């Protein structure tokens, strides 16, 4: 009972700030303590701001491309770890796919930037920094998260079907595309979503490796909120929470349906 | 039976992610390590080269000055220990808030459990930056909490909460709470109910059976959740930058300032190298040891 009361406070703690953001996005007054009446003017301001819209578009592009690269590379990495047995450099390899999970973002960002700058001096690539350098950075840390998810799925998976297929003469590539891939597909979808979200959310690494031209959405938000509360960011937060909430709600509904059908 | 083609294919498949990680994950640390021995200079890029040719002789100039500077200027050592302290206490607070929540979710009926789990996970998928930002409106001098307390007559003048270490603790606990709850929940659902029933039959009070059965059995969950909170908290930049004050010392913020404000790339690189050796390597080593213990 005691825990129940505590956890009510816990959920309140979790949701009060979010509720306040949503509430104040409709407040006509700029001050959080004054209710100036219901208004959607901050939404108007938000959609009239080319800087925020441009940054949002850049962020979505980066997140889409880097999540896709992460899933391809991360799935390969997971397959190698689970199905390939011993090979030269395995310890190094497994270290490199788990290290990004514990690496502070400031270190990842700084070191990648230093690499890009010295590469530019040595071989003339990449020319300047922008979208492509952010994509590379996000793909690299996304890879680690994808590898963890896919690895645990592969470990749980029944190996018999794969073995049966190869006993019947299917080549490894065929086994992968006909058997393994369809079985791990749900894991790939959630891994892609995670990589997408992490990329969309990243401020620190992008700030280091972005050139002067490319500002991502978190970079624009950060420079705005550093100066204090700004109501159009409340409106932006409300929209994002709405999209995520809807997505999670639908996913939960699907899951509940599935489990009630099975049970 | 593996023929030549299959062995080749295997090598190529290993090579793709391996090369990517070698170039974009491992190589950058060597570059940073190299630059940490350079000196700041008015040039592009803004540091002195380590190797130079003079009259067809190779000159190598290594400077240990950056590391000496990190040691001499107390700021860096203080920031290192202050990050540890802040991360440690945030983890403890997150555990105190998260444990009851995980416990209640794990013991609720099937129907409620899914809804509560969804409520725990939902904030995790919304923007981290915006969740930190939400606290600015709560904590600032003319913010919501102060307005509420003033109205209730509990305080006479606004409390200073924003730009303090208190705000940093709140921010870390708030943003990393789902990381604490989820592993705890996964662990608590696995605890065998018959043990608790047996304890009850033998006359143990709820408190006693919690302390002697549930709590010890949930230790793996406590450890898993705590590492998931402690590790990202220690190198945190966004939370101390937005909620902390000028005297909030955290190593991630120090590195950021050194690079973006002071534009001292060699010192920033030395900070990164020191962090890697004194922070990341011990964490990785501990994780490895823990994994080996499990298997």
Coordinates of C-alpha atoms in Angstrom, one line a residue:
Chain A
X1 CA 0.0 0.0 0.0
X2 CA 2.8 2.3 0.9
X3 CA 4.5 1.6 -2.4
X4 CA 1.2 2.3 -4.2
X5 CA 1.0 5.8 -2.8
X6 CA 4.7 6.4 -3.6
X7 CA 4.2 5.2 -7.2
X8 CA 1.3 7.6 -7.7
X9 CA 3.7 10.4 -6.8
X10 CA 6.2 8.8 -9.2
X11 CA 3.8 8.8 -12.1
X12 CA 2.8 12.4 -11.2
X13 CA 6.5 13.3 -11.2
X14 CA 6.8 11.7 -14.7
X15 CA 3.9 13.4 -16.2
X16 CA 3.5 16.8 -14.5
X17 CA 6.2 18.5 -16.6
X18 CA 4.8 17.0 -19.8
X19 CA 1.3 18.0 -19.0
X20 CA 2.5 21.6 -18.1
X21 CA 4.2 21.9 -21.5
X22 CA 1.0 20.8 -23.4
X23 CA -1.1 23.1 -21.2
X24 CA 1.1 26.2 -21.7
X25 CA 1.4 25.7 -25.4
X26 CA -2.2 26.9 -25.6
X27 CA -1.6 29.8 -23.2
X28 CA -1.9 33.2 -24.9
X29 CA 0.4 34.7 -22.3
X30 CA 4.1 34.3 -22.5
X31 CA 4.4 33.9 -18.8
X32 CA 4.0 30.4 -17.3
X33 CA 2.3 31.8 -14.2
X34 CA -0.3 33.9 -16.0
X35 CA -3.2 32.3 -17.9
X36 CA -3.9 34.6 -20.8
X37 CA -6.7 32.6 -22.3
X38 CA -6.8 29.8 -24.9
X39 CA -4.9 30.5 -28.0
X40 CA -3.2 28.6 -30.8
X41 CA -0.9 31.5 -31.8
X42 CA 2.3 29.7 -30.7
X43 CA 1.4 27.0 -33.2
X44 CA 1.0 29.7 -35.9
X45 CA 4.4 31.1 -34.9
X46 CA 6.0 27.7 -35.0
X47 CA 4.8 26.9 -38.5
X48 CA 5.8 30.3 -39.7
X49 CA 9.4 29.9 -38.5
X50 CA 11.5 28.7 -41.5
X51 CA 14.5 28.0 -39.2
X52 CA 12.6 25.4 -37.1
X53 CA 10.9 23.9 -40.1
X54 CA 14.1 23.7 -42.1
X55 CA 15.9 22.1 -39.1
X56 CA 13.1 19.6 -38.6
X57 CA 13.3 18.5 -42.2
X58 CA 17.1 18.1 -41.9
X59 CA 16.8 16.1 -38.7
X60 CA 14.1 13.8 -40.2
X61 CA 16.3 13.2 -43.3
X62 CA 19.4 12.4 -41.1
X63 CA 17.4 10.2 -38.8
X64 CA 15.8 8.2 -41.7
X65 CA 19.1 7.6 -43.5
X66 CA 21.2 6.9 -40.4
X67 CA 18.6 4.5 -38.9
X68 CA 18.5 2.6 -42.2
X69 CA 22.3 2.3 -42.3
X70 CA 22.4 1.3 -38.6
X71 CA 19.9 -1.5 -39.2
X72 CA 21.9 -3.0 -42.1
X73 CA 25.3 -2.7 -40.3
X74 CA 23.9 -3.6 -36.9
X75 CA 22.2 -6.7 -38.2
X76 CA 25.4 -7.8 -39.9
X77 CA 27.3 -7.2 -36.6
X78 CA 24.7 -9.2 -34.6
X79 CA 24.8 -12.1 -37.1
X80 CA 28.5 -12.2 -37.0
X81 CA 28.5 -12.2 -33.2
X82 CA 25.9 -14.9 -32.8
X83 CA 26.3 -17.2 -35.9
X84 CA 29.9 -16.9 -37.1
X85 CA 31.8 -18.6 -34.2
X86 CA 35.4 -17.7 -33.8
X87 CA 37.4 -15.5 -36.1
X88 CA 40.4 -13.3 -35.9
X89 CA 39.7 -10.0 -34.1
X90 CA 36.4 -11.2 -32.5
X91 CA 37.3 -9.7 -29.1
X92 CA 38.1 -6.3 -30.7
X93 CA 34.9 -6.5 -32.8
X94 CA 32.7 -7.3 -29.8
X95 CA 34.4 -4.5 -27.9
X96 CA 33.7 -2.0 -30.7
X97 CA 30.0 -2.8 -30.9
X98 CA 29.4 -2.5 -27.1
X99 CA 31.7 0.4 -26.4
X100 CA 29.4 3.1 -28.1
X101 CA 26.7 2.2 -25.5
X102 CA 28.8 3.4 -22.6
X103 CA 30.8 6.2 -24.4
X104 CA 29.9 9.7 -23.2
X105 CA 28.5 11.7 -26.2
X106 CA 31.0 14.5 -25.8
X107 CA 33.9 12.1 -26.4
X108 CA 32.2 10.5 -29.4
X109 CA 31.4 13.9 -30.9
X110 CA 34.8 15.4 -30.3
X111 CA 36.8 12.4 -31.6
X112 CA 34.7 12.0 -34.7
X113 CA 35.1 15.7 -35.5
X114 CA 38.9 15.4 -35.1
X115 CA 38.9 12.4 -37.4
X116 CA 36.9 14.2 -40.1
X117 CA 39.2 17.2 -40.0
X118 CA 42.4 15.1 -40.2
X119 CA 40.9 13.0 -43.0
X120 CA 40.0 16.2 -44.9
X121 CA 43.7 17.2 -44.5
X122 CA 45.0 13.9 -45.6
X123 CA 42.7 12.7 -48.4
X124 CA 40.5 15.7 -49.1
X125 CA 37.3 13.9 -47.8
X126 CA 34.9 14.8 -46.3
X127 CA 34.8 18.3 -47.8
X128 CA 33.5 20.4 -45.0
X129 CA 30.9 19.1 -42.6
X130 CA 27.2 18.8 -42.7
X131 CA 24.5 16.2 -43.4
X132 CA 26.9 13.4 -44.4
X133 CA 29.1 13.7 -41.3
X134 CA 26.1 13.7 -39.0
X135 CA 24.7 10.6 -40.8
X136 CA 28.0 8.8 -40.3
X137 CA 28.2 9.7 -36.6
X138 CA 24.6 8.7 -35.9
X139 CA 24.9 5.4 -37.9
X140 CA 27.9 4.4 -35.8
X141 CA 26.2 4.7 -32.5
X142 CA 22.9 3.5 -33.9
X143 CA 24.7 0.4 -35.0
X144 CA 25.5 -0.6 -31.4
X145 CA 21.9 -0.3 -30.2
X146 CA 20.6 -2.3 -33.2
X147 CA 23.3 -5.0 -32.7
X148 CA 22.2 -5.4 -29.0
X149 CA 18.5 -5.8 -30.0
X150 CA 19.0 -8.1 -32.9
X151 CA 21.6 -10.2 -31.0
X152 CA 19.2 -11.0 -28.2
X153 CA 16.5 -11.9 -30.8
X154 CA 19.0 -14.2 -32.6
X155 CA 20.0 -15.9 -29.4
X156 CA 16.4 -16.6 -28.5
X157 CA 15.6 -17.9 -32.0
X158 CA 15.2 -21.6 -32.8
X159 CA 18.2 -22.6 -34.9
X160 CA 16.5 -25.8 -36.1
X161 CA 14.7 -24.2 -39.0
X162 CA 17.8 -22.5 -40.3
X163 CA 19.7 -25.8 -40.0
X164 CA 16.9 -27.7 -41.7
X165 CA 17.0 -25.3 -44.7
X166 CA 20.7 -25.6 -45.1
X167 CA 20.5 -29.4 -44.8
X168 CA 18.0 -29.3 -47.6
X169 CA 20.7 -27.5 -49.7
X170 CA 19.8 -23.8 -49.3
X171 CA 22.8 -21.6 -49.6
X172 CA 23.6 -19.3 -46.6
X173 CA 22.4 -16.2 -48.5
X174 CA 19.1 -17.9 -49.3
X175 CA 18.8 -19.2 -45.7
X176 CA 19.2 -15.7 -44.4
X177 CA 16.7 -14.0 -46.7
X178 CA 14.1 -16.8 -46.6
X179 CA 14.3 -17.9 -43.0
X180 CA 16.3 -15.7 -40.7
X181 CA 15.2 -12.3 -42.0
X182 CA 11.4 -12.9 -41.7
X183 CA 11.9 -14.3 -38.2
X184 CA 13.9 -11.3 -36.9
X185 CA 11.8 -8.7 -38.7
X186 CA 9.9 -7.5 -35.7
X187 CA 13.2 -6.9 -33.9
X188 CA 14.5 -5.0 -36.9
X189 CA 11.5 -2.8 -36.9
X190 CA 11.9 -1.9 -33.2
X191 CA 15.7 -1.5 -33.7
X192 CA 15.1 0.9 -36.6
X193 CA 12.6 2.9 -34.5
X194 CA 15.1 3.2 -31.7
X195 CA 17.9 4.3 -34.0
X196 CA 15.6 6.8 -35.6
X197 CA 14.6 8.2 -32.2
X198 CA 18.1 8.4 -30.9
X199 CA 19.2 10.2 -34.1
X200 CA 16.3 12.6 -33.9
X201 CA 17.1 13.3 -30.3
X202 CA 20.9 13.8 -30.4
X203 CA 22.2 17.3 -29.6
X204 CA 25.8 16.7 -28.5
X205 CA 27.3 14.6 -31.2
X206 CA 25.5 16.6 -34.0
X207 CA 26.8 19.8 -32.5
X208 CA 30.4 18.6 -32.8
X209 CA 30.3 17.1 -36.3
X210 CA 27.8 19.5 -38.0
X211 CA 29.3 22.2 -40.2
X212 CA 28.1 25.8 -40.0
X213 CA 25.5 25.0 -42.7
X214 CA 23.5 22.2 -41.2
X215 CA 21.6 22.8 -38.0
X216 CA 19.5 19.9 -36.7
X217 CA 16.3 20.4 -34.8
X218 CA 17.8 19.7 -31.3
X219 CA 20.5 22.3 -32.1
X220 CA 18.0 24.9 -32.9
X221 CA 15.8 24.0 -29.9
X222 CA 18.9 24.1 -27.6
X223 CA 20.0 27.6 -28.8
X224 CA 16.4 28.8 -28.2
X225 CA 15.8 27.3 -24.8
X226 CA 19.2 28.3 -23.5
X227 CA 17.8 31.8 -23.2
X228 CA 14.8 30.6 -21.2
X229 CA 11.2 29.4 -21.9
X230 CA 9.9 30.0 -25.4
X231 CA 6.3 29.3 -26.0
X232 CA 6.7 28.1 -29.6
X233 CA 8.9 25.3 -28.3
X234 CA 6.0 24.3 -26.0
X235 CA 3.9 24.0 -29.1
X236 CA 6.6 21.9 -30.8
X237 CA 6.9 19.7 -27.8
X238 CA 3.1 19.2 -27.7
X239 CA 3.1 18.1 -31.4
X240 CA 6.0 15.7 -30.8
X241 CA 4.3 14.2 -27.7
X242 CA 1.1 13.9 -29.6
X243 CA 2.8 11.9 -32.4
X244 CA 4.7 9.6 -30.0
X245 CA 1.7 9.1 -27.8
X246 CA -0.4 8.1 -30.7
X247 CA 2.3 5.7 -32.0
X248 CA 2.7 4.1 -28.6
X249 CA -1.0 3.9 -28.1
X250 CA -1.5 2.1 -31.4
X251 CA 1.4 -0.3 -30.7
X252 CA -0.1 -1.1 -27.3
X253 CA -3.5 -1.7 -28.9
X254 CA -2.0 -4.1 -31.4
X255 CA -0.1 -5.9 -28.7
X256 CA -3.2 -6.2 -26.5
X257 CA -5.3 -7.5 -29.4
X258 CA -2.6 -10.1 -30.2
X259 CA -2.2 -11.3 -26.7
X260 CA -5.9 -11.5 -26.1
X261 CA -6.3 -13.5 -29.3
X262 CA -3.5 -15.9 -28.3
X263 CA -4.7 -16.2 -24.8
Chain B
X1 CA 31.6 -28.2 -45.7
X2 CA 32.7 -24.7 -46.6
X3 CA 34.0 -24.1 -50.1
X4 CA 36.2 -21.3 -51.1
X5 CA 33.3 -19.0 -52.1
X6 CA 31.6 -19.4 -48.8
X7 CA 34.8 -18.6 -46.9
X8 CA 35.3 -15.5 -49.0
X9 CA 31.7 -14.4 -48.4
X10 CA 32.2 -14.9 -44.7
X11 CA 35.3 -12.7 -44.7
X12 CA 33.6 -10.0 -46.7
X13 CA 30.6 -10.0 -44.3
X14 CA 32.8 -9.6 -41.3
X15 CA 34.8 -6.9 -43.1
X16 CA 31.9 -4.5 -43.7
X17 CA 30.9 -3.7 -40.1
X18 CA 34.5 -4.2 -38.9
X19 CA 36.0 -1.6 -41.3
X20 CA 33.2 0.8 -40.5
X21 CA 33.8 0.6 -36.8
X22 CA 37.6 0.7 -37.2
X23 CA 37.4 3.9 -39.2
X24 CA 34.5 5.7 -37.5
X25 CA 34.8 4.4 -34.0
X26 CA 38.3 3.3 -33.1
X27 CA 40.5 5.5 -35.3
X28 CA 39.0 8.8 -33.9
X29 CA 40.4 8.0 -30.5
X30 CA 43.9 7.8 -31.9
X31 CA 43.4 11.1 -33.6
X32 CA 42.3 12.7 -30.3
X33 CA 45.2 11.0 -28.5
X34 CA 47.6 12.5 -31.0
X35 CA 46.1 16.0 -30.8
X36 CA 46.2 15.9 -27.0
X37 CA 50.0 16.2 -27.4
X38 CA 49.9 19.3 -29.6
X39 CA 49.9 22.9 -28.6
X40 CA 47.2 25.5 -29.3
X41 CA 48.1 27.7 -32.2
X42 CA 46.6 30.3 -34.4
X43 CA 46.2 28.2 -37.4
X44 CA 43.7 26.0 -39.2
X45 CA 43.2 23.5 -37.6
X46 CA 44.1 25.5 -34.4
X47 CA 47.0 23.4 -33.1
X48 CA 50.6 22.7 -33.9
X49 CA 51.6 19.7 -36.0
X50 CA 53.3 16.8 -34.2
X51 CA 55.5 15.9 -37.1
X52 CA 57.3 18.4 -39.3
X53 CA 60.1 18.3 -41.9
X54 CA 63.0 20.6 -41.5
X55 CA 66.0 20.4 -43.7
X56 CA 65.0 16.9 -44.7
X57 CA 64.9 15.8 -41.0
X58 CA 61.8 14.6 -39.3
X59 CA 61.0 16.7 -36.2
X60 CA 58.6 15.3 -33.6
X61 CA 57.3 17.7 -31.0
X62 CA 55.3 16.1 -28.3
X63 CA 54.0 18.4 -25.5
X64 CA 52.9 16.9 -22.2
X65 CA 51.8 20.4 -21.1
X66 CA 48.1 19.7 -21.6
X67 CA 48.1 16.9 -19.2
X68 CA 50.2 18.8 -16.7
X69 CA 47.6 21.6 -17.0
X70 CA 44.7 19.2 -16.3
X71 CA 46.5 18.2 -13.2
X72 CA 47.6 21.6 -12.0
X73 CA 44.3 23.5 -12.7
X74 CA 42.1 22.1 -10.0
X75 CA 39.0 22.6 -12.1
X76 CA 39.4 19.4 -14.0
X77 CA 40.1 17.1 -11.1
X78 CA 37.2 18.8 -9.2
X79 CA 34.9 18.3 -12.3
X80 CA 35.8 14.6 -12.4
X81 CA 34.9 14.0 -8.8
X82 CA 31.8 16.3 -8.9
X83 CA 30.5 14.3 -11.9
X84 CA 31.0 11.1 -10.0
X85 CA 29.2 12.5 -7.0
X86 CA 26.2 13.9 -9.0
X87 CA 25.9 10.7 -11.0
X88 CA 26.0 8.5 -7.9
X89 CA 23.4 10.5 -5.9
X90 CA 21.1 10.8 -8.9
X91 CA 21.3 7.0 -9.3
X92 CA 20.3 6.6 -5.6
X93 CA 17.4 9.0 -6.0
X94 CA 16.3 7.3 -9.2
X95 CA 16.3 4.0 -7.4
X96 CA 14.3 5.4 -4.5
X97 CA 11.7 6.8 -6.9
X98 CA 11.8 4.0 -9.4
X99 CA 11.7 0.9 -7.1
X100 CA 8.2 1.5 -5.8
X101 CA 6.9 2.2 -9.3
X102 CA 8.5 -0.9 -10.8
X103 CA 7.1 -2.9 -7.8
X104 CA 3.6 -1.7 -8.3
X105 CA 3.7 -2.2 -12.1
X106 CA 5.0 -5.8 -11.6
X107 CA 2.3 -6.7 -9.1
X108 CA -0.7 -5.1 -10.8
X109 CA -3.3 -7.1 -12.8
X110 CA -2.5 -7.9 -16.4
X111 CA -4.8 -5.2 -17.7
X112 CA -3.3 -2.5 -15.6
X113 CA 0.2 -3.7 -16.1
X114 CA 0.2 -3.0 -19.9
X115 CA -1.2 0.5 -19.4
X116 CA 1.3 1.3 -16.6
X117 CA 4.2 0.0 -18.6
X118 CA 3.1 2.1 -21.6
X119 CA 3.0 5.1 -19.2
X120 CA 6.6 4.4 -18.1
X121 CA 7.9 3.9 -21.6
X122 CA 6.1 6.8 -23.3
X123 CA 8.3 9.7 -22.0
X124 CA 11.4 7.7 -23.1
X125 CA 10.3 8.0 -26.7
X126 CA 9.7 11.8 -26.5
X127 CA 12.5 14.2 -27.0
X128 CA 15.1 14.1 -24.2
X129 CA 15.9 17.8 -24.8
X130 CA 12.3 18.8 -24.4
X131 CA 11.8 16.9 -21.3
X132 CA 14.8 18.7 -19.7
X133 CA 13.4 22.0 -21.0
X134 CA 10.1 21.3 -19.4
X135 CA 11.7 21.7 -16.0
X136 CA 12.9 25.2 -16.7
X137 CA 9.3 26.4 -16.6
X138 CA 8.8 24.5 -13.3
X139 CA 11.9 25.5 -11.4
X140 CA 12.6 29.1 -12.4
X141 CA 12.1 32.0 -10.1
X142 CA 8.8 33.0 -11.5
X143 CA 8.0 29.4 -12.4
X144 CA 5.2 27.0 -11.6
X145 CA 6.5 25.6 -8.3
X146 CA 7.3 28.9 -6.8
X147 CA 4.0 30.4 -7.9
X148 CA 2.2 27.5 -6.2
X149 CA 4.2 27.7 -3.0
X150 CA 3.7 31.4 -2.8
X151 CA 0.0 31.1 -3.3
X152 CA -0.2 28.5 -0.5
X153 CA 1.7 30.8 1.8
X154 CA 4.4 28.2 2.4
X155 CA 7.2 30.6 1.4
X156 CA 7.4 34.4 1.3
X157 CA 9.8 34.8 -1.5
X158 CA 10.6 32.6 -4.5
X159 CA 13.1 29.8 -3.9
X160 CA 16.2 29.7 -6.1
X161 CA 16.0 26.3 -7.7
X162 CA 17.0 26.7 -11.4
X163 CA 20.8 26.9 -12.0
X164 CA 21.6 24.9 -9.0
X165 CA 22.8 21.4 -8.4
X166 CA 19.4 20.5 -7.1
X167 CA 17.9 21.2 -10.5
X168 CA 20.6 18.9 -12.1
X169 CA 19.6 16.1 -9.7
X170 CA 16.0 16.5 -10.6
X171 CA 16.7 16.6 -14.3
X172 CA 18.8 13.4 -14.2
X173 CA 16.4 11.5 -12.1
X174 CA 13.5 12.6 -14.3
X175 CA 15.0 11.8 -17.7
X176 CA 16.6 8.5 -16.7
X177 CA 13.8 7.1 -14.6
X178 CA 12.5 4.7 -17.3
X179 CA 16.0 3.2 -17.5
X180 CA 15.8 2.4 -13.8
X181 CA 12.2 1.1 -13.8
X182 CA 12.4 -1.2 -16.8
X183 CA 15.1 -3.6 -15.7
X184 CA 13.7 -3.5 -12.1
X185 CA 10.3 -4.4 -13.5
X186 CA 11.7 -7.3 -15.6
X187 CA 13.5 -8.6 -12.5
X188 CA 10.5 -8.2 -10.1
X189 CA 8.1 -10.1 -12.4
X190 CA 10.4 -13.1 -12.3
X191 CA 10.3 -13.5 -8.5
X192 CA 8.6 -16.7 -7.5
X193 CA 5.3 -15.8 -5.8
X194 CA 5.2 -19.1 -3.8
X195 CA 8.2 -17.8 -1.7
X196 CA 6.1 -14.8 -0.6
X197 CA 3.1 -17.0 0.1
X198 CA 5.2 -19.4 2.2
X199 CA 6.6 -16.5 4.2
X200 CA 3.0 -15.2 4.8
X201 CA 1.8 -18.6 5.9
X202 CA 4.7 -18.8 8.4
X203 CA 3.5 -15.5 9.8
X204 CA 5.9 -13.0 8.3
X205 CA 4.6 -9.5 8.0
X206 CA 4.5 -7.8 4.6
X207 CA 7.5 -5.6 5.6
X208 CA 9.6 -8.6 6.8
X209 CA 8.9 -10.6 3.7
X210 CA 9.7 -7.7 1.5
X211 CA 13.0 -7.1 3.3
X212 CA 14.1 -10.7 3.4
X213 CA 12.7 -12.1 0.1
X214 CA 11.8 -9.5 -2.5
X215 CA 14.6 -7.0 -1.9
X216 CA 17.5 -9.5 -2.0
X217 CA 16.1 -11.3 -5.0
X218 CA 15.7 -8.0 -6.9
X219 CA 19.4 -7.1 -6.5
X220 CA 20.3 -8.0 -10.1
X221 CA 17.6 -5.6 -11.3
X222 CA 18.8 -2.9 -8.9
X223 CA 22.3 -3.3 -10.3
X224 CA 21.2 -3.3 -14.0
X225 CA 19.0 -0.3 -13.5
X226 CA 21.6 1.6 -11.6
X227 CA 24.3 1.1 -14.2
X228 CA 21.9 2.2 -16.9
X229 CA 21.4 5.5 -15.0
X230 CA 24.9 6.0 -13.7
X231 CA 26.8 5.6 -16.9
X232 CA 25.0 8.2 -19.1
X233 CA 24.6 10.5 -16.1
X234 CA 28.3 10.8 -15.6
X235 CA 29.2 12.3 -19.0
X236 CA 26.0 14.3 -19.2
X237 CA 26.1 17.7 -20.9
X238 CA 22.5 18.8 -21.7
X239 CA 21.2 18.7 -18.1
X240 CA 23.9 20.6 -16.4
X241 CA 24.0 23.1 -19.3
X242 CA 20.2 23.8 -19.2
X243 CA 19.4 23.3 -15.5
X244 CA 22.7 23.7 -13.7
X245 CA 24.4 27.0 -12.7
X246 CA 27.9 28.3 -13.5
X247 CA 29.3 26.4 -10.5
X248 CA 27.8 23.1 -11.5
X249 CA 30.9 21.2 -12.4
X250 CA 30.5 18.2 -14.7
X251 CA 33.2 16.8 -16.9
X252 CA 31.0 16.7 -20.0
X253 CA 30.2 20.4 -19.7
X254 CA 33.9 21.2 -19.1
X255 CA 34.9 19.4 -22.3
X256 CA 32.2 21.2 -24.2
X257 CA 33.3 24.6 -22.9
X258 CA 36.9 23.9 -23.6
X259 CA 36.1 23.1 -27.2
X260 CA 33.3 25.5 -28.2
X261 CA 34.0 28.5 -26.0
X262 CA 37.8 28.5 -25.4
X263 CA 38.5 26.8 -28.8
X264 CA 41.3 24.9 -27.2
X265 CA 41.4 21.7 -29.1
X266 CA 44.5 20.2 -27.6
X267 CA 43.2 20.7 -24.0
X268 CA 39.7 19.4 -25.0
X269 CA 41.5 16.3 -26.5
X270 CA 43.5 15.8 -23.4
X271 CA 40.2 16.0 -21.3
X272 CA 38.6 13.4 -23.6
X273 CA 41.7 11.1 -23.4
X274 CA 41.7 11.4 -19.6
X275 CA 37.9 10.7 -19.4
X276 CA 38.4 7.6 -21.6
X277 CA 41.1 6.2 -19.4
X278 CA 39.7 7.1 -16.0
X279 CA 36.0 6.7 -16.8
X280 CA 35.1 4.6 -19.8
X281 CA 37.7 1.9 -19.6
X282 CA 36.9 1.1 -15.9
X283 CA 33.2 1.0 -16.8
X284 CA 33.8 -1.4 -19.7
X285 CA 36.1 -3.5 -17.6
X286 CA 33.5 -3.7 -14.8
X287 CA 30.7 -4.7 -17.3
X288 CA 32.9 -7.4 -18.8
X289 CA 33.7 -8.8 -15.3
X290 CA 29.9 -8.7 -14.5
X291 CA 29.1 -10.5 -17.8
X292 CA 31.7 -13.2 -17.1
X293 CA 30.3 -13.7 -13.6
X294 CA 26.8 -14.3 -15.1
X295 CA 28.0 -16.8 -17.7

